[in-house]
Amino acid sequence: MKTYFLIVLITLTSCITLHAQQKRPNVIVIYADDLGYGDVSCYGAKKIKTPHIDQLAKQGIKFTNAHATSATCTPSRFSILTGVYAWRKKGTGVAPGNAALLIDTVQLTLAKIFKQTGYTTAAIGKWHLGLGGQGGPDWNGEIKPGPQELGFDKSYIIPATLDRVPCVIVADHHVENLDLKDPITVNYHQKTGEWPTGKESPELLIMKSSNGHDNTIINGIGRIGYMTGGKAAIWDDYTLTEKLTTQAETFITANKANPFFLYFASPNIHVPRTPNKRFAGKSGMGPRGDVILEFDWSVGRLMKTLDSLGLTNNTMIVLSSDNGPVVDDGYQDQAAELMGGHQPAGPLRGGKYSAFDGGTRVPFIVSWPSAVKSGTSDALISQVDLIRSFASLLNQKLSTKQAYDSFDMISQLLGKSKSNRPYLIEDAGGLGIIADNWKYIVPNNAAAYDYATKTELGNSKEPQLYNLSKDIEERKNLASQYPDKVKQLSEKLQQVKDEHGYHL
Ligand code: NG6
Ligand code: CA
């Protein structure tokens, strides 16, 4: 009874003090995979048109200096959901498909912020944060803990990436369509079962690898990791986006009468790029362009669903990407050959995996028609800030021990302020820090260039300092010219690291 009154009280207080006397908005985070700063037309792409994303930007705020926390997927997702930098915790790099859940279930999450104030919450799409307790998930039994233990009422996810086994959907705590007479086995070290691999039987492949991706062949595509069994549960690559989008629409429709939070993590535009036949060949840029069209279409589907339910005005949509773009990420899909002058990272240097801004500076659009005026914002903001910003919007007080890397940027998200985050940290294996438009990349010994993905990784044994306001391309290293600046930024970074620990 006591808890009931407490919940009522919290809910009432949130309603009363909510900004702009709004009804609590529905919130949808649309999180693309590997979508670059220059991949959508409202951010300058000329070769490709993304009308639905452009419409969102037109009715909302287009941020030009917003960042994922990391240049790869798992750490960015860890941070957006927890408000804590992944580089503080070991084992948060790109996770294999059979990793155990990487987020402690006692930790505060973005989903819990909403759930605690009475929202219905769902995670639909790509997860890639591990599942199950120590030892990983039991694919043939109850898969737990996972999103539902982290504040999502419902989950409908692909466990890791499109190119990692097992290629099955986990619906709440179970593999969807699993026939228990055909159990799933997964192994990331050695072959399990008899299913052919890309290495042994390349003649069976419909998409050849350019790097790795030569373990078990699923649907004619070599993947990372070995699996066998679960035949009836294997997803269809060409209709997966549609299936996930339909799930999202069903969730929105079922919850139209009450506030909901949807984390819609699209598997697009990650490899293997397998556009639905509706989009195949439509971009003129090969499968990479086609899956950008497909992603845009799925965004449009969600927007139309909101429209048809009369929910557009009071739904806040945040659209972004988990890291920057990559052209050849391990399959021969002609992405590079058919680029035709398209610049996936726009004016930025580097891309996915890179310490240059192309690694983490990504499209970031906020739309909430009844509360947010349209415009653009150059405020420096990080995805790690969503958790404290939404806590603030919903009047939840967080302790300093919770989501400690997150800043309350709700005024910026609502277009009421354009002031920068005091500093922002980028993680691409090594760390970099931005403050007042200066960027410092810590010296490290890792390779400067990745020949497989043709990416400038931004690593150097020398300290690097760039003036982003004059040199957005990070071409002119000013470290030796401004040693004080280097010292100041390096000390700030060390202080942030020391505050809560680190492993990088
Ligand atoms: C790399 C994969 C790449 C992609 C990436 C993770 C190879 C050669 N490359 O190891 O294809 O899966 O991991 O991408 O296997 S992410 O967006 O999920 O971080
Ligand atoms: Ca990614």
PDB file of N, CA and C and ligand atoms in Angstrom, residues 33-34 72-74 94 126 128 161 163-164 211-213 224 270-271 322-323 329-330 352-353, ligand 1:
ATOM      1  N   ASP A  33      22.449   1.555 -36.704  1.00  0.00           N
ATOM      2  CA  ASP A  33      23.730   0.877 -36.542  1.00  0.00           C
ATOM      3  C   ASP A  33      24.673   1.307 -37.670  1.00  0.00           C
ATOM      4  N   ASP A  34      25.750   1.973 -37.334  1.00  0.00           N
ATOM      5  CA  ASP A  34      26.789   2.364 -38.312  1.00  0.00           C
ATOM      6  C   ASP A  34      26.342   3.435 -39.309  1.00  0.00           C
ATOM      7  N   THR A  72      32.494   2.126 -31.731  1.00  0.00           N
ATOM      8  CA  THR A  72      31.885   0.819 -32.017  1.00  0.00           C
ATOM      9  C   THR A  72      30.616   0.652 -31.183  1.00  0.00           C
ATOM     10  N   CYS A  73      29.961  -0.469 -31.479  1.00  0.00           N
ATOM     11  CA  CYS A  73      28.587  -0.661 -31.048  1.00  0.00           C
ATOM     12  C   CYS A  73      28.371  -0.937 -29.555  1.00  0.00           C
ATOM     13  N   THR A  74      28.936  -2.031 -29.070  1.00  0.00           N
ATOM     14  CA  THR A  74      28.644  -2.450 -27.692  1.00  0.00           C
ATOM     15  C   THR A  74      28.916  -1.329 -26.673  1.00  0.00           C
ATOM     16  N   VAL A  94      33.322  -4.783 -28.404  1.00  0.00           N
ATOM     17  CA  VAL A  94      32.387  -5.496 -29.294  1.00  0.00           C
ATOM     18  C   VAL A  94      32.174  -6.927 -28.783  1.00  0.00           C
ATOM     19  N   LYS A 126      18.289  -4.422 -32.355  1.00  0.00           N
ATOM     20  CA  LYS A 126      19.618  -4.942 -32.026  1.00  0.00           C
ATOM     21  C   LYS A 126      19.954  -4.718 -30.554  1.00  0.00           C
ATOM     22  N   HIS A 128      23.054  -6.542 -28.539  1.00  0.00           N
ATOM     23  CA  HIS A 128      24.533  -6.526 -28.525  1.00  0.00           C
ATOM     24  C   HIS A 128      25.142  -6.089 -27.197  1.00  0.00           C
ATOM     25  N   THR A 161      24.786  -8.913 -33.468  1.00  0.00           N
ATOM     26  CA  THR A 161      24.788  -8.156 -34.722  1.00  0.00           C
ATOM     27  C   THR A 161      24.216  -9.053 -35.821  1.00  0.00           C
ATOM     28  N   ASP A 163      25.821  -9.990 -38.294  1.00  0.00           N
ATOM     29  CA  ASP A 163      26.865 -10.907 -38.765  1.00  0.00           C
ATOM     30  C   ASP A 163      27.381 -11.854 -37.675  1.00  0.00           C
ATOM     31  N   ARG A 164      26.703 -11.893 -36.527  1.00  0.00           N
ATOM     32  CA  ARG A 164      27.134 -12.800 -35.457  1.00  0.00           C
ATOM     33  C   ARG A 164      26.036 -13.817 -35.134  1.00  0.00           C
ATOM     34  N   ASN A 211      36.750  -9.945 -45.412  1.00  0.00           N
ATOM     35  CA  ASN A 211      37.580 -10.090 -44.216  1.00  0.00           C
ATOM     36  C   ASN A 211      36.790 -10.878 -43.174  1.00  0.00           C
ATOM     37  N   GLY A 212      37.362 -11.974 -42.670  1.00  0.00           N
ATOM     38  CA  GLY A 212      36.687 -12.770 -41.628  1.00  0.00           C
ATOM     39  C   GLY A 212      35.356 -13.303 -42.130  1.00  0.00           C
ATOM     40  N   HIS A 213      34.369 -13.295 -41.259  1.00  0.00           N
ATOM     41  CA  HIS A 213      33.009 -13.727 -41.632  1.00  0.00           C
ATOM     42  C   HIS A 213      32.987 -15.076 -42.364  1.00  0.00           C
ATOM     43  N   ILE A 224      30.149 -14.549 -38.106  1.00  0.00           N
ATOM     44  CA  ILE A 224      31.162 -14.647 -37.060  1.00  0.00           C
ATOM     45  C   ILE A 224      30.597 -15.586 -36.004  1.00  0.00           C
ATOM     46  N   HIS A 270      24.188  -1.954 -40.705  1.00  0.00           N
ATOM     47  CA  HIS A 270      25.331  -2.840 -40.458  1.00  0.00           C
ATOM     48  C   HIS A 270      25.415  -3.963 -41.501  1.00  0.00           C
ATOM     49  N   VAL A 271      26.612  -4.522 -41.659  1.00  0.00           N
ATOM     50  CA  VAL A 271      26.779  -5.686 -42.534  1.00  0.00           C
ATOM     51  C   VAL A 271      26.251  -6.944 -41.841  1.00  0.00           C
ATOM     52  N   ASP A 322      24.868   4.429 -33.490  1.00  0.00           N
ATOM     53  CA  ASP A 322      25.764   3.964 -32.420  1.00  0.00           C
ATOM     54  C   ASP A 322      27.240   4.253 -32.664  1.00  0.00           C
ATOM     55  N   ASN A 323      27.583   4.510 -33.914  1.00  0.00           N
ATOM     56  CA  ASN A 323      28.965   4.874 -34.265  1.00  0.00           C
ATOM     57  C   ASN A 323      28.969   5.348 -35.706  1.00  0.00           C
ATOM     58  N   ASP A 329      33.033  -3.478 -44.403  1.00  0.00           N
ATOM     59  CA  ASP A 329      33.158  -3.993 -43.028  1.00  0.00           C
ATOM     60  C   ASP A 329      33.234  -5.522 -43.038  1.00  0.00           C
ATOM     61  N   GLY A 330      33.760  -6.066 -44.136  1.00  0.00           N
ATOM     62  CA  GLY A 330      34.054  -7.492 -44.121  1.00  0.00           C
ATOM     63  C   GLY A 330      33.302  -8.344 -45.121  1.00  0.00           C
ATOM     64  N   LYS A 352      33.726   4.649 -38.453  1.00  0.00           N
ATOM     65  CA  LYS A 352      33.645   3.598 -37.431  1.00  0.00           C
ATOM     66  C   LYS A 352      35.065   3.147 -37.073  1.00  0.00           C
ATOM     67  N   TYR A 353      35.331   2.890 -35.837  1.00  0.00           N
ATOM     68  CA  TYR A 353      36.626   2.431 -35.284  1.00  0.00           C
ATOM     69  C   TYR A 353      37.628   3.569 -35.069  1.00  0.00           C
TER      70      TYR A 353
HETATM   71  C1  NG6 B   1      34.203  -6.517 -36.449  1.00  0.00           C
HETATM   72  C2  NG6 B   1      33.638  -7.165 -37.705  1.00  0.00           C
HETATM   73  C3  NG6 B   1      32.663  -6.209 -38.337  1.00  0.00           C
HETATM   74  C4  NG6 B   1      31.609  -5.773 -37.329  1.00  0.00           C
HETATM   75  C5  NG6 B   1      32.259  -5.222 -36.083  1.00  0.00           C
HETATM   76  C6  NG6 B   1      31.286  -4.871 -35.004  1.00  0.00           C
HETATM   77  C7  NG6 B   1      35.175  -8.665 -38.924  1.00  0.00           C
HETATM   78  C8  NG6 B   1      36.279  -8.765 -39.932  1.00  0.00           C
HETATM   79  N1  NG6 B   1      34.727  -7.443 -38.664  1.00  0.00           N
HETATM   80  O1  NG6 B   1      35.058  -7.389 -35.813  1.00  0.00           O
HETATM   81  O2  NG6 B   1      32.076  -6.794 -39.454  1.00  0.00           O
HETATM   82  O3  NG6 B   1      30.799  -6.863 -36.996  1.00  0.00           O
HETATM   83  O4  NG6 B   1      33.161  -6.167 -35.547  1.00  0.00           O
HETATM   84  O5  NG6 B   1      30.456  -3.856 -35.413  1.00  0.00           O
HETATM   85  O6  NG6 B   1      34.754  -9.673 -38.390  1.00  0.00           O
HETATM   86  S1  NG6 B   1      29.580  -3.109 -34.350  1.00  0.00           S
HETATM   87  O7  NG6 B   1      28.910  -2.036 -35.069  1.00  0.00           O
HETATM   88  O8  NG6 B   1      28.638  -4.068 -33.824  1.00  0.00           O
HETATM   89  O9  NG6 B   1      30.480  -2.578 -33.341  1.00  0.00           O
END
